[in-house]
mmCIF file of C-alpha atoms in Angstrom:
data_model
loop_
_atom_site.group_PDB
_atom_site.id
_atom_site.type_symbol
_atom_site.label_atom_id
_atom_site.label_comp_id
_atom_site.label_asym_id
_atom_site.label_seq_id
_atom_site.Cartn_x
_atom_site.Cartn_y
_atom_site.Cartn_z
ATOM 1 C CA LEU A 1 -137.181 2.339 3.232
ATOM 2 C CA GLN A 2 -136.962 0.888 -0.286
ATOM 3 C CA ASP A 3 -137.370 2.605 -3.639
ATOM 4 C CA HIS A 4 -138.738 5.872 -2.205
ATOM 5 C CA LYS A 5 -141.268 4.047 -0.014
ATOM 6 C CA TYR A 6 -141.479 3.766 3.758
ATOM 7 C CA TYR A 7 -142.899 0.403 4.788
ATOM 8 C CA LEU A 8 -146.069 0.655 6.932
ATOM 9 C CA LEU A 9 -145.617 4.431 7.225
ATOM 10 C CA ASP A 10 -149.219 5.070 8.353
ATOM 11 C CA LEU A 11 -148.788 2.726 11.329
ATOM 12 C CA HIS A 12 -145.422 4.291 12.209
ATOM 13 C CA LEU A 13 -146.968 7.765 12.167
ATOM 14 C CA LYS A 14 -149.971 6.646 14.222
ATOM 15 C CA ARG A 15 -147.692 5.209 16.908
ATOM 16 C CA LEU A 16 -145.519 8.325 16.936
ATOM 17 C CA ARG A 17 -148.578 10.580 17.173
ATOM 18 C CA GLU A 18 -150.064 8.603 20.082
ATOM 19 C CA SER A 19 -146.779 8.548 22.017
ATOM 20 C CA SER A 20 -146.266 12.276 21.338
ATOM 21 C CA GLU A 21 -149.696 13.016 22.765
ATOM 22 C CA TYR A 22 -149.039 10.801 25.794
ATOM 23 C CA PHE A 23 -145.676 12.401 26.661
ATOM 24 C CA GLY A 24 -146.608 15.945 25.601
ATOM 25 C CA PHE A 25 -144.259 16.206 22.604
ATOM 26 C CA ARG A 26 -144.974 18.610 19.743
ATOM 27 C CA TYR A 27 -146.129 16.581 16.740
ATOM 28 C CA ASP A 28 -146.337 18.127 13.275
ATOM 29 C CA GLU A 29 -147.231 15.348 10.842
ATOM 30 C CA GLU A 30 -146.813 17.474 7.713
ATOM 31 C CA LYS A 31 -143.301 18.454 8.791
ATOM 32 C CA ILE A 32 -142.445 14.838 9.635
ATOM 33 C CA ILE A 33 -143.667 13.547 6.254
ATOM 34 C CA GLU A 34 -141.805 16.315 4.422
ATOM 35 C CA THR A 35 -138.602 15.474 6.317
ATOM 36 C CA LEU A 36 -138.997 11.804 5.421
ATOM 37 C CA LYS A 37 -139.569 12.642 1.752
ATOM 38 C CA ASN A 38 -136.358 14.670 1.736
ATOM 39 C CA ASN A 39 -134.475 11.639 3.068
ATOM 40 C CA CYS A 40 -135.793 9.168 0.500
ATOM 41 C CA GLY A 41 -133.594 7.087 -1.721
ATOM 42 C CA ARG A 42 -133.717 3.904 -3.747
ATOM 43 C CA GLU A 43 -131.535 1.774 -1.502
ATOM 44 C CA LYS A 44 -133.008 -0.619 1.029
ATOM 45 C CA CYS A 45 -132.061 0.691 4.461
ATOM 46 C CA ARG A 46 -133.139 1.219 8.045
ATOM 47 C CA VAL A 47 -134.436 4.712 8.786
ATOM 48 C CA ARG A 48 -134.579 6.146 12.297
ATOM 49 C CA LEU A 49 -136.615 9.253 13.039
ATOM 50 C CA LEU A 50 -136.167 10.976 16.402
ATOM 51 C CA LEU A 51 -138.668 13.545 17.622
ATOM 52 C CA SER A 52 -137.625 15.909 20.422
ATOM 53 C CA LYS A 53 -140.006 17.426 22.961
ATOM 54 C CA ASN A 54 -140.147 20.714 21.012
ATOM 55 C CA GLY A 55 -140.894 18.943 17.703
ATOM 56 C CA GLU A 56 -137.376 18.961 16.269
ATOM 57 C CA ILE A 57 -136.841 16.051 13.871
ATOM 58 C CA THR A 58 -133.648 14.088 13.265
ATOM 59 C CA VAL A 59 -133.450 11.358 10.613
ATOM 60 C CA THR A 60 -130.604 8.863 10.235
ATOM 61 C CA LYS A 61 -130.220 6.005 7.757
ATOM 62 C CA SER A 62 -128.140 2.849 8.015
ATOM 63 C CA LYS A 63 -127.460 -0.021 5.641
ATOM 64 C CA LEU A 64 -129.588 -3.093 6.126
ATOM 65 C CA ASP A 65 -127.342 -6.160 6.286
ATOM 66 C CA ASP A 66 -128.441 -9.367 4.616
ATOM 67 C CA ILE A 67 -128.929 -11.871 7.442
ATOM 68 C CA GLY A 68 -129.863 -14.790 5.182
ATOM 69 C CA SER A 69 -132.841 -17.091 5.610
ATOM 70 C CA ASP A 70 -131.502 -19.614 8.148
ATOM 71 C CA PRO A 71 -133.098 -19.485 11.619
ATOM 72 C CA LYS A 72 -131.218 -17.156 13.965
ATOM 73 C CA LEU A 73 -130.117 -18.011 17.499
ATOM 74 C CA VAL A 74 -131.637 -16.083 20.423
ATOM 75 C CA LYS A 75 -131.653 -16.512 24.198
ATOM 76 C CA PHE A 76 -133.551 -15.329 27.246
ATOM 77 C CA SER A 77 -132.292 -12.497 29.417
ATOM 78 C CA ASP A 78 -131.733 -13.259 33.113
ATOM 79 C CA ILE A 79 -133.218 -9.864 33.991
ATOM 80 C CA ARG A 80 -136.972 -9.741 34.624
ATOM 81 C CA VAL A 81 -138.892 -6.705 33.387
ATOM 82 C CA ASN A 82 -141.672 -4.837 35.166
ATOM 83 C CA PRO A 83 -144.892 -4.609 33.100
ATOM 84 C CA ASN A 84 -145.786 -1.399 34.965
ATOM 85 C CA ASN A 85 -142.895 0.450 33.271
ATOM 86 C CA ILE A 86 -144.709 2.794 30.874
ATOM 87 C CA PHE A 87 -141.672 3.049 28.594
ATOM 88 C CA TYR A 88 -142.101 -0.568 27.460
ATOM 89 C CA TYR A 89 -145.365 0.484 25.780
ATOM 90 C CA HIS A 90 -143.853 3.339 23.731
ATOM 91 C CA LYS A 91 -140.972 3.498 21.269
ATOM 92 C CA THR A 92 -138.590 5.931 22.966
ATOM 93 C CA THR A 93 -134.864 6.361 23.546
ATOM 94 C CA ASN A 94 -135.408 5.353 27.202
ATOM 95 C CA ARG A 95 -134.369 1.734 26.668
ATOM 96 C CA ASN A 96 -131.018 1.267 28.420
ATOM 97 C CA LEU A 97 -131.813 -2.229 29.705
ATOM 98 C CA TYR A 98 -132.788 -3.478 26.244
ATOM 99 C CA ASP A 99 -129.762 -1.863 24.589
ATOM 100 C CA GLN A 100 -127.329 -3.254 27.170
ATOM 101 C CA GLU A 101 -128.775 -6.765 27.050
ATOM 102 C CA LEU A 102 -128.839 -6.756 23.241
ATOM 103 C CA LYS A 103 -125.237 -5.560 23.074
ATOM 104 C CA LYS A 104 -124.114 -8.406 25.365
ATOM 105 C CA ALA A 105 -126.148 -10.955 23.401
ATOM 106 C CA ARG A 106 -124.741 -9.761 20.065
ATOM 107 C CA GLU A 107 -121.191 -10.013 21.428
ATOM 108 C CA GLU A 108 -121.982 -13.666 22.233
ATOM 109 C CA GLY A 109 -123.265 -14.252 18.690
ATOM 110 C CA TYR A 110 -127.023 -14.039 19.281
ATOM 111 C CA PHE A 111 -129.457 -12.294 16.944
ATOM 112 C CA ASP A 112 -131.670 -10.899 19.722
ATOM 113 C CA ILE A 113 -132.500 -11.408 23.380
ATOM 114 C CA LEU A 114 -135.923 -12.267 24.819
ATOM 115 C CA PHE A 115 -137.473 -10.880 27.981
ATOM 116 C CA ILE A 116 -139.781 -12.264 30.662
ATOM 117 C CA ASN A 117 -141.690 -10.095 33.132
ATOM 118 C CA ASP A 118 -141.882 -10.523 36.911
ATOM 119 C CA LYS A 119 -145.067 -12.600 36.463
ATOM 120 C CA ASP A 120 -143.142 -15.187 34.391
ATOM 121 C CA GLU A 121 -144.819 -14.004 31.168
ATOM 122 C CA VAL A 122 -142.780 -13.714 27.975
ATOM 123 C CA THR A 123 -142.880 -10.152 26.657
ATOM 124 C CA GLU A 124 -140.699 -9.337 23.624
ATOM 125 C CA GLY A 125 -137.223 -9.199 22.180
ATOM 126 C CA ALA A 126 -134.978 -6.150 22.458
ATOM 127 C CA ILE A 127 -135.748 -5.187 18.841
ATOM 128 C CA SER A 128 -138.782 -7.312 18.035
ATOM 129 C CA ASN A 129 -142.088 -8.838 19.041
ATOM 130 C CA ILE A 130 -142.500 -12.596 19.405
ATOM 131 C CA VAL A 131 -144.846 -14.896 17.499
ATOM 132 C CA ILE A 132 -144.983 -18.660 17.898
ATOM 133 C CA LYS A 133 -146.677 -21.235 15.671
ATOM 134 C CA GLY A 134 -149.192 -23.512 17.326
ATOM 135 C CA GLU A 135 -151.375 -26.290 15.926
ATOM 136 C CA ASN A 136 -153.955 -24.099 14.183
ATOM 137 C CA ALA A 137 -152.848 -20.529 14.816
ATOM 138 C CA TYR A 138 -149.991 -18.251 15.726
ATOM 139 C CA TYR A 139 -149.716 -16.719 19.195
ATOM 140 C CA THR A 140 -148.150 -13.524 20.475
ATOM 141 C CA PRO A 141 -148.003 -12.127 24.022
ATOM 142 C CA PRO A 142 -150.655 -9.521 24.912
ATOM 143 C CA VAL A 143 -149.515 -5.897 25.211
ATOM 144 C CA LYS A 144 -150.493 -5.903 28.917
ATOM 145 C CA SER A 145 -147.590 -8.280 29.627
ATOM 146 C CA GLY A 146 -145.347 -5.231 29.132
ATOM 147 C CA LEU A 147 -144.318 -4.793 25.528
ATOM 148 C CA LEU A 148 -144.335 -2.429 22.586
ATOM 149 C CA ASN A 149 -147.253 -2.952 20.209
ATOM 150 C CA GLY A 150 -144.866 -3.038 17.275
ATOM 151 C CA VAL A 151 -145.836 -1.779 13.847
ATOM 152 C CA PHE A 152 -145.420 -5.165 12.163
ATOM 153 C CA ARG A 153 -147.365 -6.783 15.025
ATOM 154 C CA GLN A 154 -150.224 -4.345 14.372
ATOM 155 C CA HIS A 155 -149.950 -5.071 10.645
ATOM 156 C CA LEU A 156 -150.426 -8.814 11.237
ATOM 157 C CA PHE A 157 -153.630 -8.203 13.182
ATOM 158 C CA GLU A 158 -154.952 -5.741 10.617
ATOM 159 C CA SER A 159 -154.173 -8.053 7.684
ATOM 160 C CA ASN A 160 -156.121 -10.988 9.196
ATOM 161 C CA PHE A 161 -153.001 -13.083 9.702
ATOM 162 C CA PRO A 162 -154.107 -15.958 11.993
ATOM 163 C CA VAL A 163 -152.467 -14.558 15.136
ATOM 164 C CA ILE A 164 -154.036 -14.536 18.604
ATOM 165 C CA GLU A 165 -152.953 -12.764 21.770
ATOM 166 C CA LYS A 166 -152.146 -15.235 24.521
ATOM 167 C CA ILE A 167 -150.072 -15.097 27.704
ATOM 168 C CA LEU A 168 -146.968 -17.115 26.927
ATOM 169 C CA LYS A 169 -144.526 -18.698 29.346
ATOM 170 C CA LYS A 170 -140.937 -19.674 28.660
ATOM 171 C CA GLU A 171 -142.011 -23.308 28.166
ATOM 172 C CA ASP A 172 -144.463 -22.235 25.440
ATOM 173 C CA ILE A 173 -141.599 -20.674 23.524
ATOM 174 C CA LEU A 174 -139.259 -23.614 24.018
ATOM 175 C CA ASN A 175 -141.960 -26.110 22.966
ATOM 176 C CA ALA A 176 -143.321 -24.128 20.001
ATOM 177 C CA LYS A 177 -143.381 -25.671 16.525
ATOM 178 C CA LYS A 178 -141.736 -22.526 15.181
ATOM 179 C CA ILE A 179 -140.679 -19.219 16.732
ATOM 180 C CA TYR A 180 -140.527 -15.910 14.894
ATOM 181 C CA LEU A 181 -139.261 -12.505 15.877
ATOM 182 C CA ILE A 182 -141.084 -9.769 14.017
ATOM 183 C CA ASN A 183 -140.505 -6.089 13.294
ATOM 184 C CA SER A 184 -141.107 -3.666 10.458
ATOM 185 C CA VAL A 185 -137.457 -3.750 9.347
ATOM 186 C CA ARG A 186 -137.190 -7.486 8.659
ATOM 187 C CA GLY A 187 -140.766 -8.805 8.801
ATOM 188 C CA MET A 188 -140.831 -12.338 10.242
ATOM 189 C CA THR A 189 -137.476 -13.899 11.133
ATOM 190 C CA GLU A 190 -137.463 -17.518 12.264
ATOM 191 C CA VAL A 191 -135.375 -18.095 15.380
ATOM 192 C CA ILE A 192 -134.142 -20.900 17.593
ATOM 193 C CA VAL A 193 -133.955 -20.337 21.345
ATOM 194 C CA LYS A 194 -130.943 -21.487 23.344
ATOM 195 C CA LYS A 195 -132.260 -23.792 26.087
#
């Protein structure tokens, strides 16, 4: 949220609508938009909207810290994820593993933590998708590897950014020219992976 505007709101609403339909939650878009309008402000901040099964809406806002422009340090989790877990494909509150691993990583001074599935495919960060820079294009893991099709990830594809889905292994990340973690809160953040 900045200056009364929600960044990529249409994509956020589309994702929420699709997940609501999948899990059988009541979704009232007019009510959601009205609630968001009532929570607008001029300050740049992170906004979290929770939708309950019966359609009840809760909105919270938190200050967005300035993280600077230097590349941030990340590492890989030792825990492998299962791409058959349906919750990895939807933005829900059922994310204990990601929250626990991120909390531990943050306590050790890392910006985020990266995950690999049980097929040795890189999936995503706890709060972001992954994009690496290759010779002539950028690459991001395919959704089928077990990851959330994040709003900013969708935005890159829709805006003709030169990004291609490709199964990525840990070595691809470690050998990449540049590595970015992406989400709709911070856009593209360059990172360095602890080897």
